[in-house]
Amino acid sequence: NAGVTQTPKFQVLKTGQSMTLQCAQDMNHNSMYWYRQDPGMGLRLIYYSASEGTTDKGEVPNGYNVSRLNKREFSLRLESAAPSQTSVYFCASILGGGARDDEKLFFGSGTQLSVL
Amino acid sequence: AQSVTQLDSHVSVSEGTPVLLRCNYSSSYSPSLFWYVQHPNKGLQLLLKYTSAATLVKGINGFEAEFKKSETSFHLTKPSAHMSDAAEYFCVVRGDSWGKFQFGAGTQVVVTP
């Protein structure tokens, strides 16, 4: 059981380049999230998908787009990368669907992105 | 609306002494609260969670946290620190109905021999 799988683990981009971070979970979870982690700021929510077919903005959505491709996959796209997007990105999922008793967030291992 | 404040950005303790990490929260709803730990270059691991059952919550690795509604606090403690406890700790609140998790800024714990 792989849990939450993120690719790639590391990426270096030049300013203005685009890329897509991939995330997949095999736990039949309804809700999926993209966070970025910066020193001294904790994890900040970029976008989330409460269920298949829906996506919504989080705290810091500017410069990003997402796609909930199906129930398993939730991708994050940087259309024109900027140095301010240098960060560690985490994908996460929970069972969701109103099941508040099962609220454990499962995290991927992270993607370290540098934008030069 | 919900928010979470971790009152210390860094905590340094000696091995074998108690650890206290402080967290205050605000929430419009009855909150669920969590502590996560992140060891260097690792992902995040759930330590414990409070979801309106017992106010004293026991977690993994000897950690526990107490939910105090009157003080809007959810402080994390461990009686005796171990070198392996050196990590970053995040307090997390989930207050609204659909599942948005709000992370605190984190507390870096250093354990000295």
PDB file of N, CA, C and O in Angstrom, chain A residues 3-60:
ATOM      1  N   GLY A   3       0.150   4.568  -0.237  1.00  0.00           N
ATOM      2  CA  GLY A   3      -0.287   5.783   0.438  1.00  0.00           C
ATOM      3  C   GLY A   3      -0.389   6.930  -0.547  1.00  0.00           C
ATOM      4  O   GLY A   3      -1.097   6.852  -1.543  1.00  0.00           O
ATOM      5  N   VAL A   4       0.353   8.023  -0.274  1.00  0.00           N
ATOM      6  CA  VAL A   4       0.359   9.194  -1.140  1.00  0.00           C
ATOM      7  C   VAL A   4       1.714   9.276  -1.837  1.00  0.00           C
ATOM      8  O   VAL A   4       2.742   9.320  -1.168  1.00  0.00           O
ATOM      9  N   THR A   5       1.684   9.295  -3.142  1.00  0.00           N
ATOM     10  CA  THR A   5       2.906   9.309  -3.933  1.00  0.00           C
ATOM     11  C   THR A   5       3.008  10.619  -4.687  1.00  0.00           C
ATOM     12  O   THR A   5       2.095  10.996  -5.421  1.00  0.00           O
ATOM     13  N   GLN A   6       4.142  11.306  -4.502  1.00  0.00           N
ATOM     14  CA  GLN A   6       4.389  12.567  -5.180  1.00  0.00           C
ATOM     15  C   GLN A   6       5.576  12.424  -6.109  1.00  0.00           C
ATOM     16  O   GLN A   6       6.584  11.807  -5.749  1.00  0.00           O
ATOM     17  N   THR A   7       5.476  13.045  -7.267  1.00  0.00           N
ATOM     18  CA  THR A   7       6.630  13.122  -8.164  1.00  0.00           C
ATOM     19  C   THR A   7       6.688  14.502  -8.799  1.00  0.00           C
ATOM     20  O   THR A   7       5.637  15.126  -9.031  1.00  0.00           O
ATOM     21  N   PRO A   8       7.889  15.029  -9.086  1.00  0.00           N
ATOM     22  CA  PRO A   8       9.197  14.471  -8.729  1.00  0.00           C
ATOM     23  C   PRO A   8       9.552  14.791  -7.279  1.00  0.00           C
ATOM     24  O   PRO A   8       8.832  15.520  -6.617  1.00  0.00           O
ATOM     25  N   LYS A   9      10.658  14.292  -6.774  1.00  0.00           N
ATOM     26  CA  LYS A   9      11.137  14.620  -5.427  1.00  0.00           C
ATOM     27  C   LYS A   9      11.937  15.915  -5.430  1.00  0.00           C
ATOM     28  O   LYS A   9      11.965  16.642  -4.440  1.00  0.00           O
ATOM     29  N   PHE A  10      12.630  16.194  -6.508  1.00  0.00           N
ATOM     30  CA  PHE A  10      13.427  17.410  -6.636  1.00  0.00           C
ATOM     31  C   PHE A  10      13.227  17.988  -8.038  1.00  0.00           C
ATOM     32  O   PHE A  10      13.061  17.239  -9.000  1.00  0.00           O
ATOM     33  N   GLN A  11      13.262  19.302  -8.119  1.00  0.00           N
ATOM     34  CA  GLN A  11      13.145  19.957  -9.425  1.00  0.00           C
ATOM     35  C   GLN A  11      13.779  21.333  -9.352  1.00  0.00           C
ATOM     36  O   GLN A  11      13.601  22.048  -8.360  1.00  0.00           O
ATOM     37  N   VAL A  12      14.531  21.665 -10.383  1.00  0.00           N
ATOM     38  CA  VAL A  12      15.081  23.008 -10.525  1.00  0.00           C
ATOM     39  C   VAL A  12      14.524  23.600 -11.816  1.00  0.00           C
ATOM     40  O   VAL A  12      14.598  22.963 -12.871  1.00  0.00           O
ATOM     41  N   LEU A  13      13.964  24.780 -11.711  1.00  0.00           N
ATOM     42  CA  LEU A  13      13.388  25.469 -12.862  1.00  0.00           C
ATOM     43  C   LEU A  13      14.055  26.828 -13.035  1.00  0.00           C
ATOM     44  O   LEU A  13      14.553  27.415 -12.068  1.00  0.00           O
ATOM     45  N   LYS A  14      13.982  27.323 -14.253  1.00  0.00           N
ATOM     46  CA  LYS A  14      14.344  28.706 -14.494  1.00  0.00           C
ATOM     47  C   LYS A  14      13.076  29.555 -14.451  1.00  0.00           C
ATOM     48  O   LYS A  14      11.968  29.067 -14.737  1.00  0.00           O
ATOM     49  N   THR A  15      13.240  30.810 -14.088  1.00  0.00           N
ATOM     50  CA  THR A  15      12.102  31.727 -14.058  1.00  0.00           C
ATOM     51  C   THR A  15      11.367  31.688 -15.395  1.00  0.00           C
ATOM     52  O   THR A  15      11.989  31.787 -16.463  1.00  0.00           O
ATOM     53  N   GLY A  16      10.040  31.548 -15.322  1.00  0.00           N
ATOM     54  CA  GLY A  16       9.222  31.531 -16.515  1.00  0.00           C
ATOM     55  C   GLY A  16       8.897  30.149 -17.045  1.00  0.00           C
ATOM     56  O   GLY A  16       7.964  29.998 -17.844  1.00  0.00           O
ATOM     57  N   GLN A  17       9.638  29.129 -16.603  1.00  0.00           N
ATOM     58  CA  GLN A  17       9.324  27.768 -17.033  1.00  0.00           C
ATOM     59  C   GLN A  17       8.071  27.268 -16.344  1.00  0.00           C
ATOM     60  O   GLN A  17       7.662  27.780 -15.295  1.00  0.00           O
ATOM     61  N   SER A  18       7.478  26.244 -16.921  1.00  0.00           N
ATOM     62  CA  SER A  18       6.284  25.650 -16.339  1.00  0.00           C
ATOM     63  C   SER A  18       6.583  24.204 -15.954  1.00  0.00           C
ATOM     64  O   SER A  18       7.511  23.585 -16.484  1.00  0.00           O
ATOM     65  N   MET A  19       5.799  23.703 -15.017  1.00  0.00           N
ATOM     66  CA  MET A  19       5.906  22.305 -14.649  1.00  0.00           C
ATOM     67  C   MET A  19       4.662  21.865 -13.889  1.00  0.00           C
ATOM     68  O   MET A  19       3.910  22.707 -13.378  1.00  0.00           O
ATOM     69  N   THR A  20       4.473  20.563 -13.820  1.00  0.00           N
ATOM     70  CA  THR A  20       3.348  19.986 -13.091  1.00  0.00           C
ATOM     71  C   THR A  20       3.861  19.013 -12.055  1.00  0.00           C
ATOM     72  O   THR A  20       4.676  18.141 -12.357  1.00  0.00           O
ATOM     73  N   LEU A  21       3.405  19.190 -10.819  1.00  0.00           N
ATOM     74  CA  LEU A  21       3.689  18.249  -9.745  1.00  0.00           C
ATOM     75  C   LEU A  21       2.532  17.254  -9.692  1.00  0.00           C
ATOM     76  O   LEU A  21       1.362  17.641  -9.684  1.00  0.00           O
ATOM     77  N   GLN A  22       2.918  15.983  -9.654  1.00  0.00           N
ATOM     78  CA  GLN A  22       1.914  14.932  -9.669  1.00  0.00           C
ATOM     79  C   GLN A  22       1.704  14.361  -8.266  1.00  0.00           C
ATOM     80  O   GLN A  22       2.647  14.250  -7.482  1.00  0.00           O
ATOM     81  N   CYS A  23       0.472  14.014  -7.968  1.00  0.00           N
ATOM     82  CA  CYS A  23       0.142  13.385  -6.691  1.00  0.00           C
ATOM     83  C   CYS A  23      -0.918  12.328  -6.918  1.00  0.00           C
ATOM     84  O   CYS A  23      -1.911  12.587  -7.612  1.00  0.00           O
ATOM     85  N   ALA A  24      -0.712  11.163  -6.324  1.00  0.00           N
ATOM     86  CA  ALA A  24      -1.696  10.101  -6.420  1.00  0.00           C
ATOM     87  C   ALA A  24      -1.806   9.390  -5.077  1.00  0.00           C
ATOM     88  O   ALA A  24      -0.799   9.190  -4.396  1.00  0.00           O
ATOM     89  N   GLN A  25      -3.034   9.021  -4.705  1.00  0.00           N
ATOM     90  CA  GLN A  25      -3.259   8.255  -3.467  1.00  0.00           C
ATOM     91  C   GLN A  25      -4.065   7.005  -3.815  1.00  0.00           C
ATOM     92  O   GLN A  25      -4.931   7.035  -4.690  1.00  0.00           O
ATOM     93  N   ASP A  26      -3.749   5.943  -3.068  1.00  0.00           N
ATOM     94  CA  ASP A  26      -4.396   4.659  -3.345  1.00  0.00           C
ATOM     95  C   ASP A  26      -5.260   4.198  -2.176  1.00  0.00           C
ATOM     96  O   ASP A  26      -5.468   3.004  -1.979  1.00  0.00           O
ATOM     97  N   MET A  27      -5.758   5.153  -1.383  1.00  0.00           N
ATOM     98  CA  MET A  27      -6.524   4.831  -0.190  1.00  0.00           C
ATOM     99  C   MET A  27      -8.009   5.121  -0.356  1.00  0.00           C
ATOM    100  O   MET A  27      -8.759   5.116   0.622  1.00  0.00           O
ATOM    101  N   ASN A  28      -8.430   5.420  -1.576  1.00  0.00           N
ATOM    102  CA  ASN A  28      -9.828   5.737  -1.866  1.00  0.00           C
ATOM    103  C   ASN A  28     -10.314   6.961  -1.077  1.00  0.00           C
ATOM    104  O   ASN A  28     -11.481   7.042  -0.681  1.00  0.00           O
ATOM    105  N   HIS A  29      -9.392   7.916  -0.870  1.00  0.00           N
ATOM    106  CA  HIS A  29      -9.745   9.131  -0.148  1.00  0.00           C
ATOM    107  C   HIS A  29     -10.529  10.094  -1.035  1.00  0.00           C
ATOM    108  O   HIS A  29     -10.307  10.166  -2.247  1.00  0.00           O
ATOM    109  N   ASN A  30     -11.419  10.849  -0.402  1.00  0.00           N
ATOM    110  CA  ASN A  30     -12.216  11.820  -1.143  1.00  0.00           C
ATOM    111  C   ASN A  30     -11.519  13.168  -1.287  1.00  0.00           C
ATOM    112  O   ASN A  30     -11.618  13.816  -2.319  1.00  0.00           O
ATOM    113  N   SER A  31     -10.824  13.611  -0.240  1.00  0.00           N
ATOM    114  CA  SER A  31     -10.288  14.967  -0.200  1.00  0.00           C
ATOM    115  C   SER A  31      -8.773  14.958  -0.373  1.00  0.00           C
ATOM    116  O   SER A  31      -8.073  14.141   0.231  1.00  0.00           O
ATOM    117  N   MET A  32      -8.291  15.897  -1.181  1.00  0.00           N
ATOM    118  CA  MET A  32      -6.853  16.006  -1.428  1.00  0.00           C
ATOM    119  C   MET A  32      -6.434  17.462  -1.356  1.00  0.00           C
ATOM    120  O   MET A  32      -7.232  18.375  -1.619  1.00  0.00           O
ATOM    121  N   TYR A  33      -5.169  17.680  -0.987  1.00  0.00           N
ATOM    122  CA  TYR A  33      -4.670  19.021  -0.695  1.00  0.00           C
ATOM    123  C   TYR A  33      -3.277  19.212  -1.292  1.00  0.00           C
ATOM    124  O   TYR A  33      -2.499  18.268  -1.372  1.00  0.00           O
ATOM    125  N   TRP A  34      -2.948  20.455  -1.610  1.00  0.00           N
ATOM    126  CA  TRP A  34      -1.584  20.853  -1.918  1.00  0.00           C
ATOM    127  C   TRP A  34      -1.170  21.955  -0.948  1.00  0.00           C
ATOM    128  O   TRP A  34      -1.863  22.978  -0.812  1.00  0.00           O
ATOM    129  N   TYR A  35      -0.023  21.718  -0.285  1.00  0.00           N
ATOM    130  CA  TYR A  35       0.545  22.690   0.638  1.00  0.00           C
ATOM    131  C   TYR A  35       1.947  23.067   0.155  1.00  0.00           C
ATOM    132  O   TYR A  35       2.634  22.282  -0.491  1.00  0.00           O
ATOM    133  N   ARG A  36       2.369  24.255   0.571  1.00  0.00           N
ATOM    134  CA  ARG A  36       3.765  24.605   0.439  1.00  0.00           C
ATOM    135  C   ARG A  36       4.329  24.905   1.827  1.00  0.00           C
ATOM    136  O   ARG A  36       3.608  25.433   2.701  1.00  0.00           O
ATOM    137  N   GLN A  37       5.589  24.522   2.039  1.00  0.00           N
ATOM    138  CA  GLN A  37       6.242  24.725   3.326  1.00  0.00           C
ATOM    139  C   GLN A  37       7.432  25.634   3.156  1.00  0.00           C
ATOM    140  O   GLN A  37       8.357  25.332   2.391  1.00  0.00           O
ATOM    141  N   ASP A  38       7.418  26.727   3.891  1.00  0.00           N
ATOM    142  CA  ASP A  38       8.516  27.689   3.880  1.00  0.00           C
ATOM    143  C   ASP A  38       8.985  27.903   5.308  1.00  0.00           C
ATOM    144  O   ASP A  38       8.163  27.873   6.243  1.00  0.00           O
ATOM    145  N   PRO A  39      10.264  28.145   5.517  1.00  0.00           N
ATOM    146  CA  PRO A  39      10.797  28.296   6.883  1.00  0.00           C
ATOM    147  C   PRO A  39      10.047  29.359   7.668  1.00  0.00           C
ATOM    148  O   PRO A  39       9.832  30.471   7.195  1.00  0.00           O
ATOM    149  N   GLY A  40       9.657  28.996   8.888  1.00  0.00           N
ATOM    150  CA  GLY A  40       8.997  29.938   9.782  1.00  0.00           C
ATOM    151  C   GLY A  40       7.545  30.223   9.455  1.00  0.00           C
ATOM    152  O   GLY A  40       6.915  31.053  10.105  1.00  0.00           O
ATOM    153  N   MET A  41       6.995  29.529   8.450  1.00  0.00           N
ATOM    154  CA  MET A  41       5.619  29.820   8.040  1.00  0.00           C
ATOM    155  C   MET A  41       4.736  28.582   8.100  1.00  0.00           C
ATOM    156  O   MET A  41       3.559  28.645   7.746  1.00  0.00           O
ATOM    157  N   GLY A  42       5.258  27.483   8.538  1.00  0.00           N
ATOM    158  CA  GLY A  42       4.454  26.266   8.588  1.00  0.00           C
ATOM    159  C   GLY A  42       4.068  25.818   7.196  1.00  0.00           C
ATOM    160  O   GLY A  42       4.751  26.100   6.213  1.00  0.00           O
ATOM    161  N   LEU A  43       2.960  25.107   7.110  1.00  0.00           N
ATOM    162  CA  LEU A  43       2.432  24.679   5.825  1.00  0.00           C
ATOM    163  C   LEU A  43       1.245  25.562   5.472  1.00  0.00           C
ATOM    164  O   LEU A  43       0.344  25.766   6.288  1.00  0.00           O
ATOM    165  N   ARG A  44       1.254  26.084   4.278  1.00  0.00           N
ATOM    166  CA  ARG A  44       0.161  26.933   3.819  1.00  0.00           C
ATOM    167  C   ARG A  44      -0.555  26.253   2.666  1.00  0.00           C
ATOM    168  O   ARG A  44       0.055  25.735   1.744  1.00  0.00           O
ATOM    169  N   LEU A  45      -1.886  26.292   2.730  1.00  0.00           N
ATOM    170  CA  LEU A  45      -2.717  25.604   1.755  1.00  0.00           C
ATOM    171  C   LEU A  45      -2.761  26.380   0.452  1.00  0.00           C
ATOM    172  O   LEU A  45      -3.086  27.567   0.429  1.00  0.00           O
ATOM    173  N   ILE A  46      -2.444  25.691  -0.637  1.00  0.00           N
ATOM    174  CA  ILE A  46      -2.472  26.319  -1.952  1.00  0.00           C
ATOM    175  C   ILE A  46      -3.854  26.115  -2.587  1.00  0.00           C
ATOM    176  O   ILE A  46      -4.552  27.058  -2.925  1.00  0.00           O
ATOM    177  N   TYR A  47      -4.216  24.873  -2.777  1.00  0.00           N
ATOM    178  CA  TYR A  47      -5.511  24.467  -3.318  1.00  0.00           C
ATOM    179  C   TYR A  47      -5.927  23.174  -2.628  1.00  0.00           C
ATOM    180  O   TYR A  47      -5.091  22.426  -2.136  1.00  0.00           O
ATOM    181  N   TYR A  48      -7.218  22.933  -2.647  1.00  0.00           N
ATOM    182  CA  TYR A  48      -7.713  21.669  -2.149  1.00  0.00           C
ATOM    183  C   TYR A  48      -8.843  21.168  -3.043  1.00  0.00           C
ATOM    184  O   TYR A  48      -9.428  21.939  -3.819  1.00  0.00           O
ATOM    185  N   SER A  49      -9.133  19.888  -2.883  1.00  0.00           N
ATOM    186  CA  SER A  49     -10.235  19.266  -3.602  1.00  0.00           C
ATOM    187  C   SER A  49     -11.005  18.441  -2.585  1.00  0.00           C
ATOM    188  O   SER A  49     -10.539  17.395  -2.141  1.00  0.00           O
ATOM    189  N   ALA A  50     -12.170  18.937  -2.199  1.00  0.00           N
ATOM    190  CA  ALA A  50     -12.955  18.252  -1.171  1.00  0.00           C
ATOM    191  C   ALA A  50     -13.472  16.901  -1.677  1.00  0.00           C
ATOM    192  O   ALA A  50     -13.640  15.967  -0.885  1.00  0.00           O
ATOM    193  N   SER A  51     -13.718  16.821  -2.956  1.00  0.00           N
ATOM    194  CA  SER A  51     -14.184  15.563  -3.537  1.00  0.00           C
ATOM    195  C   SER A  51     -13.880  15.588  -5.033  1.00  0.00           C
ATOM    196  O   SER A  51     -13.584  16.642  -5.601  1.00  0.00           O
ATOM    197  N   GLU A  52     -13.968  14.432  -5.645  1.00  0.00           N
ATOM    198  CA  GLU A  52     -13.701  14.340  -7.080  1.00  0.00           C
ATOM    199  C   GLU A  52     -14.609  15.310  -7.833  1.00  0.00           C
ATOM    200  O   GLU A  52     -15.799  15.384  -7.569  1.00  0.00           O
ATOM    201  N   GLY A  53     -14.007  16.079  -8.736  1.00  0.00           N
ATOM    202  CA  GLY A  53     -14.790  17.017  -9.536  1.00  0.00           C
ATOM    203  C   GLY A  53     -14.861  18.414  -8.975  1.00  0.00           C
ATOM    204  O   GLY A  53     -15.420  19.314  -9.615  1.00  0.00           O
ATOM    205  N   THR A  54     -14.305  18.635  -7.772  1.00  0.00           N
ATOM    206  CA  THR A  54     -14.325  19.974  -7.183  1.00  0.00           C
ATOM    207  C   THR A  54     -12.920  20.394  -6.779  1.00  0.00           C
ATOM    208  O   THR A  54     -12.118  19.578  -6.320  1.00  0.00           O
ATOM    209  N   THR A  55     -12.627  21.675  -6.972  1.00  0.00           N
ATOM    210  CA  THR A  55     -11.375  22.249  -6.478  1.00  0.00           C
ATOM    211  C   THR A  55     -11.668  23.656  -5.974  1.00  0.00           C
ATOM    212  O   THR A  55     -12.576  24.337  -6.487  1.00  0.00           O
ATOM    213  N   ASP A  56     -10.900  24.085  -4.971  1.00  0.00           N
ATOM    214  CA  ASP A  56     -11.068  25.420  -4.409  1.00  0.00           C
ATOM    215  C   ASP A  56      -9.736  25.989  -3.977  1.00  0.00           C
ATOM    216  O   ASP A  56      -8.801  25.239  -3.670  1.00  0.00           O
ATOM    217  N   LYS A  57      -9.680  27.323  -3.944  1.00  0.00           N
ATOM    218  CA  LYS A  57      -8.448  28.000  -3.547  1.00  0.00           C
ATOM    219  C   LYS A  57      -8.243  27.923  -2.042  1.00  0.00           C
ATOM    220  O   LYS A  57      -9.200  27.944  -1.276  1.00  0.00           O
ATOM    221  N   GLY A  58      -6.968  27.859  -1.665  1.00  0.00           N
ATOM    222  CA  GLY A  58      -6.602  27.941  -0.269  1.00  0.00           C
ATOM    223  C   GLY A  58      -6.077  29.327   0.063  1.00  0.00           C
ATOM    224  O   GLY A  58      -6.550  30.324  -0.479  1.00  0.00           O
ATOM    225  N   GLU A  59      -5.061  29.378   0.942  1.00  0.00           N
ATOM    226  CA  GLU A  59      -4.506  30.666   1.374  1.00  0.00           C
ATOM    227  C   GLU A  59      -3.668  31.352   0.312  1.00  0.00           C
ATOM    228  O   GLU A  59      -3.630  32.574   0.221  1.00  0.00           O
ATOM    229  N   VAL A  60      -2.883  30.553  -0.457  1.00  0.00           N
ATOM    230  CA  VAL A  60      -1.872  31.127  -1.352  1.00  0.00           C
ATOM    231  C   VAL A  60      -1.983  30.549  -2.758  1.00  0.00           C
ATOM    232  O   VAL A  60      -1.061  29.914  -3.266  1.00  0.00           O
TER     233      VAL A  60
END
